[in-house]
Amino acid sequence: MAIIAQGLCVPQRYVLAFMGFLAIANGYIQRFCLSLAITEMVVPHDREDHDADDMVDLSSCPYQSVNSSITDAIIHTSTQFDWSERTQGVILSAVFWGYVLTQLPGGLLAERLGGKHVLGVGLLVSTLGTLLTPEVANLGPYWLVAVRFCIGLGQGVMYPSLNVMLAQWAPPQERGRLGAAIFAGAQIGNVVSMAVGGLLMRYTEGGWVNVFYVFGAIGLVWLALWEILCYSEPESHPFISDEEKQFLMTQSVGQLKRRKDLPPTPWRYIFTSVPLWGLIIAQIGHDWGLFTIITDLPKYMKSVMHFSIAQNGILSAAPYLAMWIFAVICGGLVDFLVSRKIPITTVRKIFISIAASGPAFGILAATYSGCDKVLVSMFFTIGMGLMGAFVPSLKVNALDLSPNYAGTLMALVGGIGAISGIITPYLVGLLTPNSTLLEWRLVFWIAVIVLVSTNVVYLLVGSAEVQEWNDPLALEDGRKPSIIPRKPSHQEKFSPNGLESGAVAT
C-alpha cells in the first residue's frame, strides 16, 4: 500500500482532504436524509375540507388534481405514520440534542488522542443508527427520537476532529483550499441526500426504508477506507513521502507539539475572548438559516408547493449543489486574496458577509414569489448557493484563532451554533400547523433577521488573527507568545504537486 501511494505521488494531505470531504458528506447524508424521507413516512394532512375563500385567506398554493407524491407513497411505502407537525419537529430536532453534547468532549479527545479514531468511532455510531432507523420507526416516534439522539452524539465529534487534523496537515497557504475541499462535503452530502433519496423513494421497491439502508451501507465502506488511508498527523503516517513530511514540518501552522506537551486548555482566556464570541454568534446565525432550509425545505416543497417526491428531492438538492460549487470557487479566491497580502481578517469578514446576506436575499425572494415554482426554486438555489462562501471563512476561523486548540474552539463554536438546529425544526412545527404560505413566510422572515443581525455582530468584533492564548505557557510566563505568520512570503515557490521547492526552513 505504501509503495502504491508513493508511486502515485499523491500528497497525503490531499488524500486526507478527500477522505475528510467524504466524512462530512456521509455525516450530512445520515443527519438530513430523514428530512426528505419523513415527507413520505407520514400520512399527509391535507386541507380538502376548506372552501375556496378559506384557501385564499390562508394564502395556500392550489392543489393539483392528482397529488403524485401521495400516489408514490402509497405505491412504494409499506408503512406510514400519523405524526403531527409538532411531533415531526421533535423528531427532526433530536439529532441536534446529541450533536451539541459531544462537540466539546470530541474536541478535547481529538487534541489528545488524535482525530482519526475519535472521528471513526463517532461516524460508526451514526452509521449504525442510520441502519437501524427503519426498524426503530415502527416502534414509535419516541424510539426514533432516541436513535436520532444517538446519531447526533456520534456526529458531534466530526468537525472538532477534522479541525484538529487540519491543524496538523494544512499549511497556511493551502488552508483555504483544503478547508473548502473538506467542509464542502456538507453541500455534496445534502445534494446526495435529497436527490438520490428522492429517486430511491420513487423508483425502488420498499420506498423510504431504502434511503437508510443504502446510505448506512455507504457509511460502512467509508469507515473501512478511513481506517486504512488516514492518520492523525504526518509523523505517524506510513505512506507519506519524506519531502511532504519535511514540507509540513517546516511550513505548517507552528502549533505546539501535540497531546503530550500540550498545556491545559486556557479556559479563562477562551471564554473571555471577544473574537471567539463574535465567531460563535456568526455561527448561530449561519446555522439558523442553514438548518431551517436543510431540515424543512423538503416539507415546504411538498406541503406548500406540492412537488412530487422525485421533483422534491431534485429541487431540494439544487441549492446545495450551487453552494458546493460556490464554496470551491471561494476557497481559491480566499487563498488568492491572502497571497496578495490583504489582511486575513478582512478576507474572512467579506466572505462571511456574503454567506449571510446571500441566503437572506434568496429566502425572502422565494417566499414572495408566491406559487411560481420556477421562481421559488431559482431564488432558493441562488440564495443558498451564495452561502457557500462560509466554507473557507466561517468554518476555518476557529483554526485561525488558535491552531493549538482548534478542536476545542470548533467544539464550542459548532456546539453552541448547533442549538439553532434544536430550535428551528420544532419552531417550524409550531408556526406552520397548516403549512400555508403566510405561516412559512413568518418562518423565513425570522431566519433572515437572525442571519443579518448576527453577521453585523461579527463585522464589529470578529478576527482571524492568532490569539495570544494559543501559546498559554508563554502567556502565563509574561513572554511574548511565539506566533507563526499567517501567510507565506510572495517569494515562496511551489512545485506542481504542491510541495515546496527550494525553500529554506526557518
XYZ file of C-alpha atoms in Angstrom, residues 42-286:
245
model
C -46.029 10.472 7.491
C -49.655 10.387 6.379
C -50.328 13.753 4.683
C -52.810 16.011 6.437
C -54.395 17.793 3.502
C -56.886 20.656 3.652
C -59.514 19.492 1.188
C -62.276 20.496 3.600
C -61.510 24.210 3.123
C -63.594 26.109 0.599
C -62.077 28.437 -1.997
C -62.363 31.553 0.168
C -60.617 29.833 3.058
C -57.761 28.828 0.757
C -57.274 32.409 -0.353
C -57.251 33.640 3.248
C -54.631 31.058 4.099
C -52.514 32.108 1.090
C -52.079 28.483 0.095
C -50.989 27.264 -3.303
C -53.680 25.350 -5.217
C -53.581 21.577 -5.120
C -53.008 19.612 -8.277
C -55.815 17.353 -9.379
C -53.618 14.352 -8.666
C -51.013 14.553 -5.979
C -48.272 12.380 -7.419
C -46.232 12.424 -4.227
C -49.115 10.823 -2.300
C -49.506 8.257 -5.070
C -45.799 7.488 -4.907
C -46.013 6.984 -1.160
C -48.949 4.588 -1.465
C -47.185 2.554 -4.142
C -43.716 2.350 -2.678
C -44.050 2.675 1.091
C -45.121 -0.222 3.248
C -45.671 1.790 6.422
C -46.859 5.316 7.132
C -47.158 7.146 10.421
C -49.780 9.558 11.694
C -47.461 12.095 13.323
C -48.422 15.731 13.882
C -46.269 18.628 12.685
C -45.107 19.164 16.258
C -44.073 15.515 16.626
C -42.206 15.688 13.331
C -40.407 18.800 14.586
C -39.270 16.967 17.718
C -38.013 14.013 15.668
C -36.088 16.246 13.254
C -34.516 18.281 16.048
C -33.498 15.262 18.177
C -30.257 14.727 16.265
C -29.041 18.140 17.389
C -29.626 17.347 21.062
C -26.857 14.775 20.885
C -24.814 16.790 18.391
C -24.438 19.654 20.860
C -23.417 17.422 23.776
C -20.373 15.725 22.174
C -18.824 18.762 20.471
C -16.606 19.776 23.372
C -15.644 16.261 24.577
C -14.908 15.359 20.945
C -12.574 18.325 20.523
C -10.719 17.624 23.776
C -10.317 13.931 22.939
C -9.124 14.682 19.410
C -6.468 17.099 20.680
C -5.048 14.453 22.997
C -5.799 11.143 21.282
C -5.741 12.215 17.644
C -8.612 12.993 15.314
C -8.561 9.741 13.324
C -10.038 7.379 15.891
C -12.360 9.930 17.503
C -13.931 10.679 14.131
C -14.048 6.995 13.165
C -15.893 5.941 16.319
C -18.293 8.868 16.017
C -19.310 8.070 12.462
C -19.592 4.368 13.308
C -22.273 5.265 15.872
C -24.001 7.496 13.320
C -23.898 4.802 10.634
C -25.345 2.109 12.893
C -28.129 4.480 13.942
C -28.941 5.155 10.291
C -29.177 1.450 9.502
C -31.497 0.891 12.484
C -33.849 3.784 11.674
C -36.488 1.859 9.616
C -36.970 -0.796 12.288
C -36.982 1.667 15.170
C -39.519 3.953 13.465
C -42.066 1.141 13.612
C -41.719 1.027 17.408
C -42.985 4.598 17.781
C -41.866 8.217 17.415
C -40.062 8.399 20.747
C -37.911 5.386 19.909
C -36.988 7.197 16.713
C -36.161 10.296 18.750
C -33.773 8.183 20.850
C -31.970 6.808 17.780
C -31.708 10.267 16.218
C -30.249 11.498 19.507
C -27.570 8.778 19.312
C -26.792 9.704 15.688
C -26.237 13.254 16.910
C -23.916 12.044 19.667
C -21.774 10.323 17.058
C -21.705 13.262 14.686
C -20.863 15.845 17.338
C -17.171 14.899 17.136
C -16.994 15.309 13.366
C -15.982 18.949 12.922
C -13.741 19.181 16.025
C -11.803 16.061 14.976
C -11.285 17.269 11.420
C -10.218 20.703 12.620
C -7.579 19.119 14.858
C -6.315 17.092 11.901
C -6.266 20.170 9.669
C -4.060 21.893 12.240
C -1.521 19.111 11.637
C -1.922 18.714 7.888
C -2.857 22.098 6.349
C -0.137 24.730 5.840
C -1.428 28.318 5.988
C -1.103 28.944 2.255
C -3.320 25.937 1.490
C -5.766 26.236 4.362
C -8.490 27.929 2.336
C -8.404 25.273 -0.381
C -8.068 22.261 1.913
C -10.663 23.622 4.322
C -13.062 24.316 1.450
C -12.439 20.849 -0.013
C -13.239 19.114 3.282
C -16.103 21.218 4.592
C -17.807 21.495 1.202
C -18.633 17.822 1.738
C -21.655 19.119 3.636
C -23.138 20.502 0.445
C -22.445 17.354 -1.582
C -23.934 15.331 1.267
C -27.087 17.399 1.062
C -27.219 17.015 -2.731
C -26.896 13.236 -2.494
C -29.294 13.013 0.443
C -32.042 14.931 -1.350
C -31.590 13.911 -4.997
C -30.656 10.254 -4.525
C -33.047 9.898 -1.578
C -35.928 11.158 -3.714
C -35.105 8.737 -6.515
C -34.763 5.811 -4.101
C -38.172 6.528 -2.623
C -39.807 6.970 -6.007
C -38.296 4.149 -8.021
C -37.244 1.358 -5.640
C -39.364 -1.315 -4.019
C -39.725 -0.566 -0.336
C -39.655 3.209 -0.711
C -38.274 5.315 2.129
C -36.692 2.408 4.064
C -34.102 2.008 1.286
C -32.808 5.500 1.950
C -31.472 4.468 5.345
C -30.151 1.060 4.249
C -28.283 2.410 1.216
C -26.777 5.415 2.978
C -25.869 3.328 6.015
C -24.022 0.808 3.831
C -22.065 3.627 2.173
C -21.039 4.781 5.643
C -19.570 1.357 6.428
C -17.463 1.459 3.253
C -16.110 4.889 4.204
C -15.177 3.646 7.684
C -13.061 0.844 6.226
C -11.178 3.217 3.893
C -10.670 5.786 6.647
C -9.029 3.244 8.913
C -6.577 2.216 6.175
C -5.715 5.522 4.496
C -5.769 8.310 7.110
C -3.663 9.188 10.155
C -3.875 11.886 12.789
C -0.560 13.577 11.978
C 2.215 13.365 9.341
C 4.736 11.860 11.780
C 2.721 8.645 12.198
C 1.692 8.224 8.540
C 3.373 5.154 6.942
C 2.682 6.231 3.333
C 3.874 9.831 3.403
C 6.968 10.834 1.431
C 9.955 12.376 3.180
C 9.563 15.508 1.048
C 5.977 16.096 2.092
C 6.722 15.375 5.750
C 9.570 17.898 5.733
C 7.387 20.451 3.975
C 4.637 20.103 6.556
C 7.075 20.246 9.466
C 8.672 23.494 8.233
C 5.680 25.244 6.688
C 2.737 24.106 8.801
C 0.935 26.245 11.347
C 3.580 26.040 14.057
C 1.441 24.612 16.831
C 2.945 23.207 19.992
C 3.918 19.565 19.981
C 0.568 17.883 20.196
C -1.061 15.951 23.021
C 1.766 15.037 25.439
C 3.281 18.534 25.529
C 0.025 20.445 25.091
C -0.676 22.595 28.181
C -4.092 22.519 29.828
C -6.790 24.281 27.858
C -6.739 28.016 28.749
C -10.442 28.196 29.530
C -10.312 31.628 31.171
C -8.815 33.231 28.093
C -11.049 31.294 25.726
C -14.315 32.249 27.430
C -13.293 35.921 27.624
C -12.129 36.128 24.005
C -14.207 38.719 22.166
C -13.234 37.481 18.660
C -14.266 33.957 19.634
C -17.677 35.142 20.806
C -18.056 37.072 17.575
C -17.427 33.834 15.699
C -19.886 31.923 17.884
C -22.612 34.492 17.227
C -21.918 34.358 13.483
C -22.162 30.554 13.648
C -25.528 30.760 15.413
C -26.896 32.929 12.598
C -25.437 30.720 9.886
